[in-house]
mmCIF file with all atom_site columns, C-alpha atoms in Angstrom:
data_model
loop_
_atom_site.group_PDB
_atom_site.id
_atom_site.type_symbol
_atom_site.label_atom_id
_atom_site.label_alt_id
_atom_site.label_comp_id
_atom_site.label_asym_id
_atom_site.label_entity_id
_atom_site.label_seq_id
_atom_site.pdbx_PDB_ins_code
_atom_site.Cartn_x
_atom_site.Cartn_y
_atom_site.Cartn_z
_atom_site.occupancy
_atom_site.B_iso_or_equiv
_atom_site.pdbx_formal_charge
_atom_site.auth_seq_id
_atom_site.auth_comp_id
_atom_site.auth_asym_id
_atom_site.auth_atom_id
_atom_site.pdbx_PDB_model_num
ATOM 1   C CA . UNK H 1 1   ? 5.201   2.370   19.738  1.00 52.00 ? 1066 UNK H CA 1
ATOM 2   C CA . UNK H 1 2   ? 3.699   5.169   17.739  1.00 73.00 ? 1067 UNK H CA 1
ATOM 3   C CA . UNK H 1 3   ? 3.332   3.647   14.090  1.00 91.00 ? 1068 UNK H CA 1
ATOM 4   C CA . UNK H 1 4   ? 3.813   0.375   12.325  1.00 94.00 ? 1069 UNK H CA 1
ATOM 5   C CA . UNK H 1 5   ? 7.253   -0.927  12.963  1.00 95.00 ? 1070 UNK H CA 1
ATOM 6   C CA . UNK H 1 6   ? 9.095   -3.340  10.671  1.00 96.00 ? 1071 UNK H CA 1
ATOM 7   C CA . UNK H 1 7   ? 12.365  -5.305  11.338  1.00 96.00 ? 1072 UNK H CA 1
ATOM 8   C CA . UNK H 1 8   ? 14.955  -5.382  10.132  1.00 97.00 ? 1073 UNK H CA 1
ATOM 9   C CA . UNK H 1 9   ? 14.786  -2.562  8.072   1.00 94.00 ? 1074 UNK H CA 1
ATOM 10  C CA . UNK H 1 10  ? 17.374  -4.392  5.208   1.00 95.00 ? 1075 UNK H CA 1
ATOM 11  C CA . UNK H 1 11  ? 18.083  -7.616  5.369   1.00 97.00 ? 1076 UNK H CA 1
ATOM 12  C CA . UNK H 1 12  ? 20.671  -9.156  2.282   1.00 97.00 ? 1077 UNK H CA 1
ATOM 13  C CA . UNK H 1 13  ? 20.346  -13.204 2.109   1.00 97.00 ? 1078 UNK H CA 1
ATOM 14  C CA . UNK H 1 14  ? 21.801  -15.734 0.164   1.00 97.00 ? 1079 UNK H CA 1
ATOM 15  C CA . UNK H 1 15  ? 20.067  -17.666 -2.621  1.00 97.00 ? 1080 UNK H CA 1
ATOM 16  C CA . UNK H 1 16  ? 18.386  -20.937 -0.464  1.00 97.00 ? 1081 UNK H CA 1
ATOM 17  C CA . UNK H 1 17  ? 18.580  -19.526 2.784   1.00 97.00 ? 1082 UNK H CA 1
ATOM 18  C CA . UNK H 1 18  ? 15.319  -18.411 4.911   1.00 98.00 ? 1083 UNK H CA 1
ATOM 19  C CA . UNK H 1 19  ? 14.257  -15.439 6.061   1.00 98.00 ? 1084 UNK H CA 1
ATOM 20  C CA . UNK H 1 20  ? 11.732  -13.968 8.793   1.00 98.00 ? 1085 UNK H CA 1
ATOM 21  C CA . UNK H 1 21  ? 10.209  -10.573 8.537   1.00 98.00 ? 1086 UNK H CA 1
ATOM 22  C CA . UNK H 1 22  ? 8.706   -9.248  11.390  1.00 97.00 ? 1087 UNK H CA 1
ATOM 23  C CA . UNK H 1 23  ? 5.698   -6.732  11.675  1.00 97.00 ? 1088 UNK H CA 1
ATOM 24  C CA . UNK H 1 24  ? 4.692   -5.116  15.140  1.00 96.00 ? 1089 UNK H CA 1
ATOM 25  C CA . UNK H 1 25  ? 1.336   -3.442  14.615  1.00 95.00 ? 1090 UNK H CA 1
ATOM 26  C CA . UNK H 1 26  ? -0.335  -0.445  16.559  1.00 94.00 ? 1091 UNK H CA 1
ATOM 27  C CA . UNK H 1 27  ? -1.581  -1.946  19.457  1.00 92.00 ? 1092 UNK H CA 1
ATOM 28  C CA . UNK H 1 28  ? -5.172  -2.077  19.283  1.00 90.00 ? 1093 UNK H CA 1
ATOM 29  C CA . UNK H 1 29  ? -5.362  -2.887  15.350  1.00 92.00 ? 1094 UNK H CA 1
ATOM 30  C CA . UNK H 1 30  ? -7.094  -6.111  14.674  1.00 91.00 ? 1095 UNK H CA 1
ATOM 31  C CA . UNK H 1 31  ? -6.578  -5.746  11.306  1.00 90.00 ? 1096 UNK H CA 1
ATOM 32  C CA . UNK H 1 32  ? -2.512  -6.959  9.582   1.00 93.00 ? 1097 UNK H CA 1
ATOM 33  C CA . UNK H 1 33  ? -1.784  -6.620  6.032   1.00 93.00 ? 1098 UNK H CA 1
ATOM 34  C CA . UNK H 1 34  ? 1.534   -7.856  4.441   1.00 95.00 ? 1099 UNK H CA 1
ATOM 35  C CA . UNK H 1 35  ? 2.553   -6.543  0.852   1.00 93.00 ? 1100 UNK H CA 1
ATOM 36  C CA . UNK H 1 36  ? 4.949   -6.431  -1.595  1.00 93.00 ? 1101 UNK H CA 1
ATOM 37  C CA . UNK H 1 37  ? 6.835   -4.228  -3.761  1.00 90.00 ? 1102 UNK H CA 1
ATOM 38  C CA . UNK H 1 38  ? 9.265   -4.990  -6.193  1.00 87.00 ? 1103 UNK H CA 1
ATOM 39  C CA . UNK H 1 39  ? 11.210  -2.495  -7.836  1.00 80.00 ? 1104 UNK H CA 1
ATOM 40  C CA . UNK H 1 40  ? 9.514   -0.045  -10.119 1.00 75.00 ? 1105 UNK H CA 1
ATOM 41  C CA . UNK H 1 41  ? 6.362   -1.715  -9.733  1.00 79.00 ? 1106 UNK H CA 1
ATOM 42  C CA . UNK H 1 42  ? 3.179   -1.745  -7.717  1.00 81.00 ? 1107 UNK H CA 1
ATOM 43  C CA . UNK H 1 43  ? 2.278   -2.778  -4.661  1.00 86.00 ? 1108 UNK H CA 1
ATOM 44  C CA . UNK H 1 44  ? 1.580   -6.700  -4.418  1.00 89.00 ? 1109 UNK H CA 1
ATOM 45  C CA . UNK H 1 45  ? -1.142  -8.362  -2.199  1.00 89.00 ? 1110 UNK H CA 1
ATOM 46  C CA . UNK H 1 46  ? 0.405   -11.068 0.260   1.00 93.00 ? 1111 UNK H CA 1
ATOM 47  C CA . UNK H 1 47  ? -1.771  -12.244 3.306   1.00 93.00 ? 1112 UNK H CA 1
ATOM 48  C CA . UNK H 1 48  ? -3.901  -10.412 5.372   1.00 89.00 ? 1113 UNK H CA 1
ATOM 49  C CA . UNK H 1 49  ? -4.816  -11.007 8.896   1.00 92.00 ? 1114 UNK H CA 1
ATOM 50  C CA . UNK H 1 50  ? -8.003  -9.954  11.060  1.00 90.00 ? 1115 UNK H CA 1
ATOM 51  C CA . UNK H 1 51  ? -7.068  -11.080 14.802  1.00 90.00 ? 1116 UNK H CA 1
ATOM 52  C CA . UNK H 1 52  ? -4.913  -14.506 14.775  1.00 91.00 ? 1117 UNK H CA 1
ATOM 53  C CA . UNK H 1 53  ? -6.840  -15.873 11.918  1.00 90.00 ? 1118 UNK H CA 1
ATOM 54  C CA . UNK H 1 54  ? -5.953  -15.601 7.794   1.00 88.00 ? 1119 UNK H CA 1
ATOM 55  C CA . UNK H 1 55  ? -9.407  -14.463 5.568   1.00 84.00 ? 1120 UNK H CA 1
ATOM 56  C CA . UNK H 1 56  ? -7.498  -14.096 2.578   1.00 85.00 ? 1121 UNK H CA 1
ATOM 57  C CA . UNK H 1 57  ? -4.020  -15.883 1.766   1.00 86.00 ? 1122 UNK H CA 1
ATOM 58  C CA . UNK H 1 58  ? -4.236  -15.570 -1.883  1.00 86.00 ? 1123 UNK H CA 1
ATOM 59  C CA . UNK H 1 59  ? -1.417  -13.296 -2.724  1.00 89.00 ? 1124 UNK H CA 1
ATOM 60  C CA . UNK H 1 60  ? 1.038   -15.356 -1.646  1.00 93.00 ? 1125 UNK H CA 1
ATOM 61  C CA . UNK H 1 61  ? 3.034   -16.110 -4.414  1.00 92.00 ? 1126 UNK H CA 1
ATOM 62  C CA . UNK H 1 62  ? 4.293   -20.121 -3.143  1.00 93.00 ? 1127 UNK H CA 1
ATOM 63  C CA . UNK H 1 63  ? 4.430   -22.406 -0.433  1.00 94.00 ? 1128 UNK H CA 1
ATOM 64  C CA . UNK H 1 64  ? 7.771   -21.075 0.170   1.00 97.00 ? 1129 UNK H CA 1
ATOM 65  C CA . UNK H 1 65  ? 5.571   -18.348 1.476   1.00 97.00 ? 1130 UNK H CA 1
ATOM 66  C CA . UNK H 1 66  ? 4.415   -17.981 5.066   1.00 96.00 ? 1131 UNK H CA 1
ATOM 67  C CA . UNK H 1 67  ? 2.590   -15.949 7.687   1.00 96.00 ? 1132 UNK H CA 1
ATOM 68  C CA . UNK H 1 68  ? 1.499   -15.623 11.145  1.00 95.00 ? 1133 UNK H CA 1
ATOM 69  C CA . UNK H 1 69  ? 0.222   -13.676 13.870  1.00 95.00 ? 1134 UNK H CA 1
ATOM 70  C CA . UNK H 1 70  ? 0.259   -14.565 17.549  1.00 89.00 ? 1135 UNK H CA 1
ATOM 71  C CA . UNK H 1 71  ? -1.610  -12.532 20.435  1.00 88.00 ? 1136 UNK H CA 1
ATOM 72  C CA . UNK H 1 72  ? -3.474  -10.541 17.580  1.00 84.00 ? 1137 UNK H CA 1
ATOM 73  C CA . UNK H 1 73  ? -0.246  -8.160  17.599  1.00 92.00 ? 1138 UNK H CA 1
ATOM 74  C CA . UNK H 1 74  ? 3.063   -9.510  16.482  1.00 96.00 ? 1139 UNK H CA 1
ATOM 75  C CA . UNK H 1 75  ? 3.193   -10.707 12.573  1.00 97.00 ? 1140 UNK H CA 1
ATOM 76  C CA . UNK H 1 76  ? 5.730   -13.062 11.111  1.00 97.00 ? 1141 UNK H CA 1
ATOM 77  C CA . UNK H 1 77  ? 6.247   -13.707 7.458   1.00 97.00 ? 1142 UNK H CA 1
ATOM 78  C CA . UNK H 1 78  ? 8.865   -16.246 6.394   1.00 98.00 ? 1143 UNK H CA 1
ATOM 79  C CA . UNK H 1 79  ? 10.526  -17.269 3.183   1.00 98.00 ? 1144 UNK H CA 1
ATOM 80  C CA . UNK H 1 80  ? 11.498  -20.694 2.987   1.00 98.00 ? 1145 UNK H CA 1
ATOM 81  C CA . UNK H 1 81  ? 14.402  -21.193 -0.069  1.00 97.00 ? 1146 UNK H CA 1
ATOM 82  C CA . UNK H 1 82  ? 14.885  -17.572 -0.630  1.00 98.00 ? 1147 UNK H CA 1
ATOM 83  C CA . UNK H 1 83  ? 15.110  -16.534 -4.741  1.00 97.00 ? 1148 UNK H CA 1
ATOM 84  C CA . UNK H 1 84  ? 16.035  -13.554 -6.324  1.00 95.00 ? 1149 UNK H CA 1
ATOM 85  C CA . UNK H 1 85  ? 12.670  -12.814 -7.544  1.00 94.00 ? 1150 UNK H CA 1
ATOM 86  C CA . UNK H 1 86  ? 11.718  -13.075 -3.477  1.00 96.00 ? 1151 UNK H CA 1
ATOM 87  C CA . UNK H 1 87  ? 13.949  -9.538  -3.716  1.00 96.00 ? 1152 UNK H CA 1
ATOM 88  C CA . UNK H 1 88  ? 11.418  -6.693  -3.134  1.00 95.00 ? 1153 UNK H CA 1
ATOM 89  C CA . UNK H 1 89  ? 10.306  -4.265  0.088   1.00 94.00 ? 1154 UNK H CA 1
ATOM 90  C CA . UNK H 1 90  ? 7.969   -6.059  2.225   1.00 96.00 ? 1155 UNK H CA 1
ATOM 91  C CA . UNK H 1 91  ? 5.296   -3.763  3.418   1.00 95.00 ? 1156 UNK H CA 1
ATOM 92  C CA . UNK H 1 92  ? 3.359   -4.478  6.529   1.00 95.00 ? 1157 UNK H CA 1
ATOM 93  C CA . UNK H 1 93  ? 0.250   -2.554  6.904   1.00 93.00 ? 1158 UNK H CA 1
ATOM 94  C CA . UNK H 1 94  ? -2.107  -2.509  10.043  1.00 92.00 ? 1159 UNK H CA 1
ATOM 95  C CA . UNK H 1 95  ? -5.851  -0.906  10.877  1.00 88.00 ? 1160 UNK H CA 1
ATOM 96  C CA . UNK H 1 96  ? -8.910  -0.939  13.214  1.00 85.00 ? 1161 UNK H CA 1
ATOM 97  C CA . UNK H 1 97  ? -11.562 -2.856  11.666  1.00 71.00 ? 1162 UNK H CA 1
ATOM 98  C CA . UNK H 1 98  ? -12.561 -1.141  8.045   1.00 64.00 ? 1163 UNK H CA 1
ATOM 99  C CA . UNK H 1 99  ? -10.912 2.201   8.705   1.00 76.00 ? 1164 UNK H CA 1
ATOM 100 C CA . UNK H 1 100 ? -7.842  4.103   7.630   1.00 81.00 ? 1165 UNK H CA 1
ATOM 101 C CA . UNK H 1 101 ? -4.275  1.829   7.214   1.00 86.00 ? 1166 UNK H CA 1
ATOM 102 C CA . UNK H 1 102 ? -1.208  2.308   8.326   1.00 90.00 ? 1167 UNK H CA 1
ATOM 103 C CA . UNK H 1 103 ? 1.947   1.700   7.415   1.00 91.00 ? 1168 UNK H CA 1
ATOM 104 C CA . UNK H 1 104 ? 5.285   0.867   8.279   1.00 93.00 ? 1169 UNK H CA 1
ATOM 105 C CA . UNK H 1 105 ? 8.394   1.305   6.390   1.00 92.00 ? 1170 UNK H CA 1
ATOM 106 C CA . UNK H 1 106 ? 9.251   -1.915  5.593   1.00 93.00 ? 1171 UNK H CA 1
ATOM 107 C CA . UNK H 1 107 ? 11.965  -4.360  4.872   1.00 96.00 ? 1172 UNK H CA 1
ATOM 108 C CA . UNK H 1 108 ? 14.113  -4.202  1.773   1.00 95.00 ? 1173 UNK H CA 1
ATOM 109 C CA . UNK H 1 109 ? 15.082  -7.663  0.757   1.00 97.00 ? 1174 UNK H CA 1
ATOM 110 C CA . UNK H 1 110 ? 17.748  -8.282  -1.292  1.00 96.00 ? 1175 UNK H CA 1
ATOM 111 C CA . UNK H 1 111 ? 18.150  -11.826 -2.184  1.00 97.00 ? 1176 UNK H CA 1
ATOM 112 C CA . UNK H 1 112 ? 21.718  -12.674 -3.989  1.00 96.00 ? 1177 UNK H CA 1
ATOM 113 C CA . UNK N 2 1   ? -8.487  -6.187  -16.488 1.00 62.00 ? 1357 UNK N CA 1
ATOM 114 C CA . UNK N 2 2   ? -7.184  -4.948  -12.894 1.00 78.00 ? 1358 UNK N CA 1
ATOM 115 C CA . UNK N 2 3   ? -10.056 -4.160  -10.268 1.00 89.00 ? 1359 UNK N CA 1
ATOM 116 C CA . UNK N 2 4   ? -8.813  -0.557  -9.952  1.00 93.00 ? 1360 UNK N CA 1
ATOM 117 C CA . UNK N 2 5   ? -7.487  1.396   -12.445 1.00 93.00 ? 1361 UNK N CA 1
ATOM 118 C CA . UNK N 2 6   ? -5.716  4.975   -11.750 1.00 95.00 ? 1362 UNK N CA 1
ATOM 119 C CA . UNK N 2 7   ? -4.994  7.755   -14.240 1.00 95.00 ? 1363 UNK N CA 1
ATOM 120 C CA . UNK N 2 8   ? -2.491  9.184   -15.925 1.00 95.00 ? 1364 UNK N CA 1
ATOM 121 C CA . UNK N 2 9   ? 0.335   6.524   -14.930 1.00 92.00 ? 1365 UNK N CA 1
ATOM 122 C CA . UNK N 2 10  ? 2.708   9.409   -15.475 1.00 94.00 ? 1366 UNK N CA 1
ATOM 123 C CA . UNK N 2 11  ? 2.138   13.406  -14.760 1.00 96.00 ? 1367 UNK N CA 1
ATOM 124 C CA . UNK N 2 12  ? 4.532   16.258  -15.088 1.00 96.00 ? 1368 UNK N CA 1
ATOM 125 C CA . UNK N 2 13  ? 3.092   19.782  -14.084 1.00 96.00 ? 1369 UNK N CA 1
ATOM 126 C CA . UNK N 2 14  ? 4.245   23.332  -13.297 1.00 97.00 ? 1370 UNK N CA 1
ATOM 127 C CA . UNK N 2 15  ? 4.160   24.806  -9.607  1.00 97.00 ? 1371 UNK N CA 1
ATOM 128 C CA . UNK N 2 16  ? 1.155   26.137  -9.093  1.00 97.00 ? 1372 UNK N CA 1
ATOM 129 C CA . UNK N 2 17  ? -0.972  24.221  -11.379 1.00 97.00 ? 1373 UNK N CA 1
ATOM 130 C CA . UNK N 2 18  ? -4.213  22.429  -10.454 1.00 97.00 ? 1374 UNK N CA 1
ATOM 131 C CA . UNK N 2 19  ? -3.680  18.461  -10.894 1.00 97.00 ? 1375 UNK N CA 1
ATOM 132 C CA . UNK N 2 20  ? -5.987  15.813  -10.915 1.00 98.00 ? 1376 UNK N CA 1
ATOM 133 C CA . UNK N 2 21  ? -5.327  12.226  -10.504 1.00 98.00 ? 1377 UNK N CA 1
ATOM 134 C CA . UNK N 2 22  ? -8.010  9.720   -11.119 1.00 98.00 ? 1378 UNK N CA 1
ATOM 135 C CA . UNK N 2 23  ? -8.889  6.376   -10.133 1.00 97.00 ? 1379 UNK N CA 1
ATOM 136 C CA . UNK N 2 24  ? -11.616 3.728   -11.185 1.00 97.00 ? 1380 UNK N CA 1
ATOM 137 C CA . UNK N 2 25  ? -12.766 0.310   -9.606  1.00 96.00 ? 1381 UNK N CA 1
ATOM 138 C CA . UNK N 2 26  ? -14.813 -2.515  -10.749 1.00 94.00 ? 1382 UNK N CA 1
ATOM 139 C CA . UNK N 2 27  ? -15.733 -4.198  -7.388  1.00 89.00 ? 1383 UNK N CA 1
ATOM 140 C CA . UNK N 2 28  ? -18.290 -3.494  -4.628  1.00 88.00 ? 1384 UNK N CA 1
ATOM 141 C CA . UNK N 2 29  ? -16.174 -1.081  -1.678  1.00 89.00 ? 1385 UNK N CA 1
ATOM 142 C CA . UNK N 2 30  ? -16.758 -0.734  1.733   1.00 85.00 ? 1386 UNK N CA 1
ATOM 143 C CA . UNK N 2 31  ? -13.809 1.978   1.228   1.00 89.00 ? 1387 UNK N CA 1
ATOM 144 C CA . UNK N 2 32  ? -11.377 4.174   -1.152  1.00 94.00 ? 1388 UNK N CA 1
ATOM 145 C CA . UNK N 2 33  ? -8.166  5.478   0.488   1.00 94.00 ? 1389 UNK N CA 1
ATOM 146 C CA . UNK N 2 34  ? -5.440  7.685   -1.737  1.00 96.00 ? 1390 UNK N CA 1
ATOM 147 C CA . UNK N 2 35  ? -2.120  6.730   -0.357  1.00 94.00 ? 1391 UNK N CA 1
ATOM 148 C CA . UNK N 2 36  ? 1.347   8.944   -0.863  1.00 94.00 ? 1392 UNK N CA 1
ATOM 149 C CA . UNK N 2 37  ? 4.970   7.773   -1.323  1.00 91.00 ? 1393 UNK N CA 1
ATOM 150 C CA . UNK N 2 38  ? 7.894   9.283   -1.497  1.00 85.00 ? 1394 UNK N CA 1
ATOM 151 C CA . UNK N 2 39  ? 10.728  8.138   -3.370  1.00 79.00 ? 1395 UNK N CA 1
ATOM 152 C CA . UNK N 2 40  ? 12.808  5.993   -1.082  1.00 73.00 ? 1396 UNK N CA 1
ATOM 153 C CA . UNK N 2 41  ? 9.816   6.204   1.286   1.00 70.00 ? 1397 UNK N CA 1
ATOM 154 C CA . UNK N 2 42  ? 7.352   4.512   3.206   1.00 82.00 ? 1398 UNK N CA 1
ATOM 155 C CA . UNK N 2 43  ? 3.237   5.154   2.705   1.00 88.00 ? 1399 UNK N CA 1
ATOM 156 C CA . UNK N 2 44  ? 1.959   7.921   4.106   1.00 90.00 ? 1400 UNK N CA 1
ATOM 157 C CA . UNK N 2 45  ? -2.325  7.213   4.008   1.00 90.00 ? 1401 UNK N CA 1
ATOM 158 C CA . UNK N 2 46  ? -3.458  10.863  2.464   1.00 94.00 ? 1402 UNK N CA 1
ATOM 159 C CA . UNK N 2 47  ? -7.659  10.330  2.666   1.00 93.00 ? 1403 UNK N CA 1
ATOM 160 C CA . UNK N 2 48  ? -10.402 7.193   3.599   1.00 91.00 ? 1404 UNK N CA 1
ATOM 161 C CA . UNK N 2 49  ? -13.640 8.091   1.656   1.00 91.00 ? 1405 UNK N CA 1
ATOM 162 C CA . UNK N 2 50  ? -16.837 6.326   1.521   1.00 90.00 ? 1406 UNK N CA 1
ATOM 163 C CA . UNK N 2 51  ? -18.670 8.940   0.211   1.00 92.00 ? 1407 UNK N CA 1
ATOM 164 C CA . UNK N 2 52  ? -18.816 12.643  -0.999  1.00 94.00 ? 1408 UNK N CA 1
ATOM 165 C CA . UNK N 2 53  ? -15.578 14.759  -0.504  1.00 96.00 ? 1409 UNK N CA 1
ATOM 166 C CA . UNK N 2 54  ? -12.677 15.222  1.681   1.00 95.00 ? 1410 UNK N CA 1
ATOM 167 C CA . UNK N 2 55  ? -10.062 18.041  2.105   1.00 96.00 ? 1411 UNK N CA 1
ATOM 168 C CA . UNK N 2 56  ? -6.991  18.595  3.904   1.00 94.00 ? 1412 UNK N CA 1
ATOM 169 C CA . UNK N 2 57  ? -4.947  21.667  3.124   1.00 96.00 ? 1413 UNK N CA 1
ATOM 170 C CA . UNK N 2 58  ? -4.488  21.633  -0.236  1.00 97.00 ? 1414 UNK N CA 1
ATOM 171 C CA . UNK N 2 59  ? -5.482  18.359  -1.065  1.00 97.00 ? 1415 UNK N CA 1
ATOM 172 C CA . UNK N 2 60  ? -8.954  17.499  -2.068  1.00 98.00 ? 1416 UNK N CA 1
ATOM 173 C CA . UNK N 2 61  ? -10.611 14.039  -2.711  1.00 97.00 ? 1417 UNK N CA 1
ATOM 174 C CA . UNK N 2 62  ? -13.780 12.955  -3.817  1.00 97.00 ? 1418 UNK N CA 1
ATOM 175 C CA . UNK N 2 63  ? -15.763 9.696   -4.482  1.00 97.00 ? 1419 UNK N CA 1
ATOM 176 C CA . UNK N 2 64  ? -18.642 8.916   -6.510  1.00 96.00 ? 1420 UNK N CA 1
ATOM 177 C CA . UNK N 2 65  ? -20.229 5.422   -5.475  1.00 93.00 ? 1421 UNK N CA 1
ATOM 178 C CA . UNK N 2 66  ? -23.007 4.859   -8.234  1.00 93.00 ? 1422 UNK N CA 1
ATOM 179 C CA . UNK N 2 67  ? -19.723 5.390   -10.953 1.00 95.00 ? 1423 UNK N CA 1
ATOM 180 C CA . UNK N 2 68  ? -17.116 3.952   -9.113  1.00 95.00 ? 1424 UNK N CA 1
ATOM 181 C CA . UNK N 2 69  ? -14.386 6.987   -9.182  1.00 97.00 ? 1425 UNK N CA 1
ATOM 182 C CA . UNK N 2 70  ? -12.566 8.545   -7.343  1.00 97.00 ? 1426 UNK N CA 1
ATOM 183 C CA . UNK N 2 71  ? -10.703 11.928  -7.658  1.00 98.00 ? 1427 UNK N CA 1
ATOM 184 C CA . UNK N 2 72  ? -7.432  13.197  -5.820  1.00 98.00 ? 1428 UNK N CA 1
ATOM 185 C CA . UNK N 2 73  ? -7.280  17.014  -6.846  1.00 98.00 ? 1429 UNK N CA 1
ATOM 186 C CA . UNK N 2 74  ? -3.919  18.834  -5.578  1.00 97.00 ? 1430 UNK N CA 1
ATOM 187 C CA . UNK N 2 75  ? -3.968  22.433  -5.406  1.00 97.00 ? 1431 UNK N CA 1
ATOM 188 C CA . UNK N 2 76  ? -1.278  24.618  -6.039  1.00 96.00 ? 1432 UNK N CA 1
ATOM 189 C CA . UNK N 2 77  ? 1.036   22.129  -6.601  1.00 97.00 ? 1433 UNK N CA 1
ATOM 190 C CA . UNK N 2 78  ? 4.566   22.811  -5.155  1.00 96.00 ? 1434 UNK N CA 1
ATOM 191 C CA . UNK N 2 79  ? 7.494   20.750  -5.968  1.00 96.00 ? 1435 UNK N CA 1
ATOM 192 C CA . UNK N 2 80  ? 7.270   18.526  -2.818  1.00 94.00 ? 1436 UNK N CA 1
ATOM 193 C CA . UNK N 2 81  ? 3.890   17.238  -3.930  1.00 96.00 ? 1437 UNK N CA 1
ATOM 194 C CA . UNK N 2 82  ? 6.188   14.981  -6.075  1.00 96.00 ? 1438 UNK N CA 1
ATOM 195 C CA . UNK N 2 83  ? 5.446   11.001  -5.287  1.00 95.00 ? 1439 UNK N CA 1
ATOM 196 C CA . UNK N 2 84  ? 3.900   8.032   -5.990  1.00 94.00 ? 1440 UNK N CA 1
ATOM 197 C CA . UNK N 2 85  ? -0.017  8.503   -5.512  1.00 96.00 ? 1441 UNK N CA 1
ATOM 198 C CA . UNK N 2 86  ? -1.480  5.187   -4.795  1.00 95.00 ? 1442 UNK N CA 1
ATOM 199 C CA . UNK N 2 87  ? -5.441  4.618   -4.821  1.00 95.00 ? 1443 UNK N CA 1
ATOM 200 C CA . UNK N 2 88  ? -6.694  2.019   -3.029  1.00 93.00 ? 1444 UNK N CA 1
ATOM 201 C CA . UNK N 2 89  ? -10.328 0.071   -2.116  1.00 92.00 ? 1445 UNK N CA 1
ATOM 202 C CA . UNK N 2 90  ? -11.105 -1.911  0.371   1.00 85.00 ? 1446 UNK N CA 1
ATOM 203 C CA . UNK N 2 91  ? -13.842 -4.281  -0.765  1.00 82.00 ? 1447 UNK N CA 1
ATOM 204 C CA . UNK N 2 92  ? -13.850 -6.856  2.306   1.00 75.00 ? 1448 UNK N CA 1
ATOM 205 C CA . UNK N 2 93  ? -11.017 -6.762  4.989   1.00 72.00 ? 1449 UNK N CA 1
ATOM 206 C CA . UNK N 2 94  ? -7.767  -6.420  2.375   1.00 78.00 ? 1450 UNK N CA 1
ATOM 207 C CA . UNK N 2 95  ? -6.757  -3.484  0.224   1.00 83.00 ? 1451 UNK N CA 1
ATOM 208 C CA . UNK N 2 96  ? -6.915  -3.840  -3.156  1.00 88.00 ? 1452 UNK N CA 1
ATOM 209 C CA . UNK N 2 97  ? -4.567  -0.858  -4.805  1.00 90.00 ? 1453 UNK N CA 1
ATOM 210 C CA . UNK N 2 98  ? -3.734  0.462   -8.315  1.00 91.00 ? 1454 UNK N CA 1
ATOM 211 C CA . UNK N 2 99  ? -0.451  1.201   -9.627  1.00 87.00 ? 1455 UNK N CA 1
ATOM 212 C CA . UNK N 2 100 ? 0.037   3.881   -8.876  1.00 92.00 ? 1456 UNK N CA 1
ATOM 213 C CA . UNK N 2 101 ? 0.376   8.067   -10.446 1.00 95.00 ? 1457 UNK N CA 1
ATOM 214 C CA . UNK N 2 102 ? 4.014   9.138   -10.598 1.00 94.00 ? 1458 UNK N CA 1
ATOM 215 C CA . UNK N 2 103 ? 3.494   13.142  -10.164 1.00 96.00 ? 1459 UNK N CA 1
ATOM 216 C CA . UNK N 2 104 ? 6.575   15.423  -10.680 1.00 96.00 ? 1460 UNK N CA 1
ATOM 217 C CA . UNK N 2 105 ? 6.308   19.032  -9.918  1.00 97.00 ? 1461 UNK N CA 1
ATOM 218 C CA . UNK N 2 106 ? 8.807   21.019  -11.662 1.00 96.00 ? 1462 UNK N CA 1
ATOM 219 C CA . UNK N 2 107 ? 9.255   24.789  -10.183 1.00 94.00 ? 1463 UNK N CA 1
#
C-alpha cells in the first residue's frame, strides 16, 4: 500500500479480554514505532522497532504489554487482560533509517 | 522536566495573522520533525530539520542546534490551519515528542 495501514480501525473489548493491533508498514521502512494516545493528552512512547529486533521497549506501560515484528514488515502489539486505562488510539508510525515518519491512522481502543 | 518542551500549549489567532509556535529540547538530536493533527485525525509529518530552515507554502520552520529550538512560523493563517501541532526529536532511533500546540484560527 501507499501509507501506514492500521487494523482494525476501532476495536471495543471487554474488561480481561486480549487484544491484537496490527501495523503494516511502507514496505521498505526498517524503522516501526508504536504509540499511544489517550484522550486529550499527548502522544505516549510504546516500543520501537529497527528490522525484527526491539532497541528501546521502555514505554511500555506493563507486561500485559507486547510487541513484535516478523519479516521486518508486519507489526503486532498485544494486550494481555485488557483495562480501561488500556483505552486510547494506538498509533503506529514507520520510517527509513533516521528520516521523516509516517503515520497511520490508528486504532481506537475502547476498553469497557 | 520533559525532554522537549513546546510553546504556547494553547493559541487563538485571527485569519491572517503571523503565528509562531515554539519548541525546546534538552537532549542531543540527530533530528526535529513538526507534526500536524487534525481533530479526529491521523498525523500528517509537516517538516524533518537538522539544521537551518525549511519552507513549504506557507509554512516555515527553523532549527537552531547550539540552543536547542525550534520554530514552526505559519503565515497567513487561515482557519484550516487549526490542529494539534506536535514537535518532535529524534535523539537515537525513537521519537521523542512534546505535547503538543492546540492552534485555532478564527475568521
Amino acid at each position: 500500500g501507499a501509507g501506514v495501514s492500521q487494523s482494525p480501525s476501532n476495536k471495543v473489548t471487554e474488561k480481561g479480554k486480549d487484544v491484537e493491533l496490527r501495523c503494516d508498514p511502507i514496505s521498505g521502512h526498517t524503522a516501526l514505532y508504536w504509540y499511544r494516545q489517550s484522550l486529550g493528552q499527548g502522544l505516549e512512547f510504546l516500543i520501537y522497532f529497527q528490522g525484527n529486533s526491539a532497541p528501546d521497549k521502555s514505554g511500555l506501560p506493563s507486561d500485559r504489554f507486547s510487541a513484535e515484528r516478523t519479516g521486518g514488515s508486519v507489526s503486532t502489539l498485544t494486550i494481555q487482560r485488557t483495562q480501561q486505562e488500556d483505552s486510547a488510539v494506538y498509533l503506529c508510525a514507520s520510517s527509513p533509517q533516521n528520516t521523516e515518519a509516517f503515520f497511520g491512522q490508528g486504532t481506537r481502543l475502547t476498553v469497557v | 522536566k520533559n525532554e522537549v518542551e513546546q510553546s504556547p500549549q494553547n493559541l487563538t489567532a485571527q485569519e491572517g495573522e503571523f503565528i509562531t509556535i515554539n519548541c525546546s529540547y534538552s537532549v542531543g538530536i540527530s533530528a526535529l520533525h513538526w507534526l500536524q493533527q487534525h481533530p479526529g485525525g491521523g498525523i500528517v509529518s509537516l517538516f524533518m530539520l537538522s539544521s537551518g530552515k525549511k519552507k513549504h507554502g506557507r509554512l516555515i520552520a527553523t532549527i537552531n542546534i547550539q540552543e536547542k529550538h525550534s520554530s514552526l512560523h505559519i503565515t497567513a493563517s487561515h482557519p484550516r490551519d487549526s490542529a494539534v501541532y506536535i514537535c518532535a526529536v529524534r535523539p537515537q532511533g525513537k521519537l521523542i515528542f512534546g505535547t503538543g500546540t492546540l492552534l485555532a484560527v478564527q475568521p
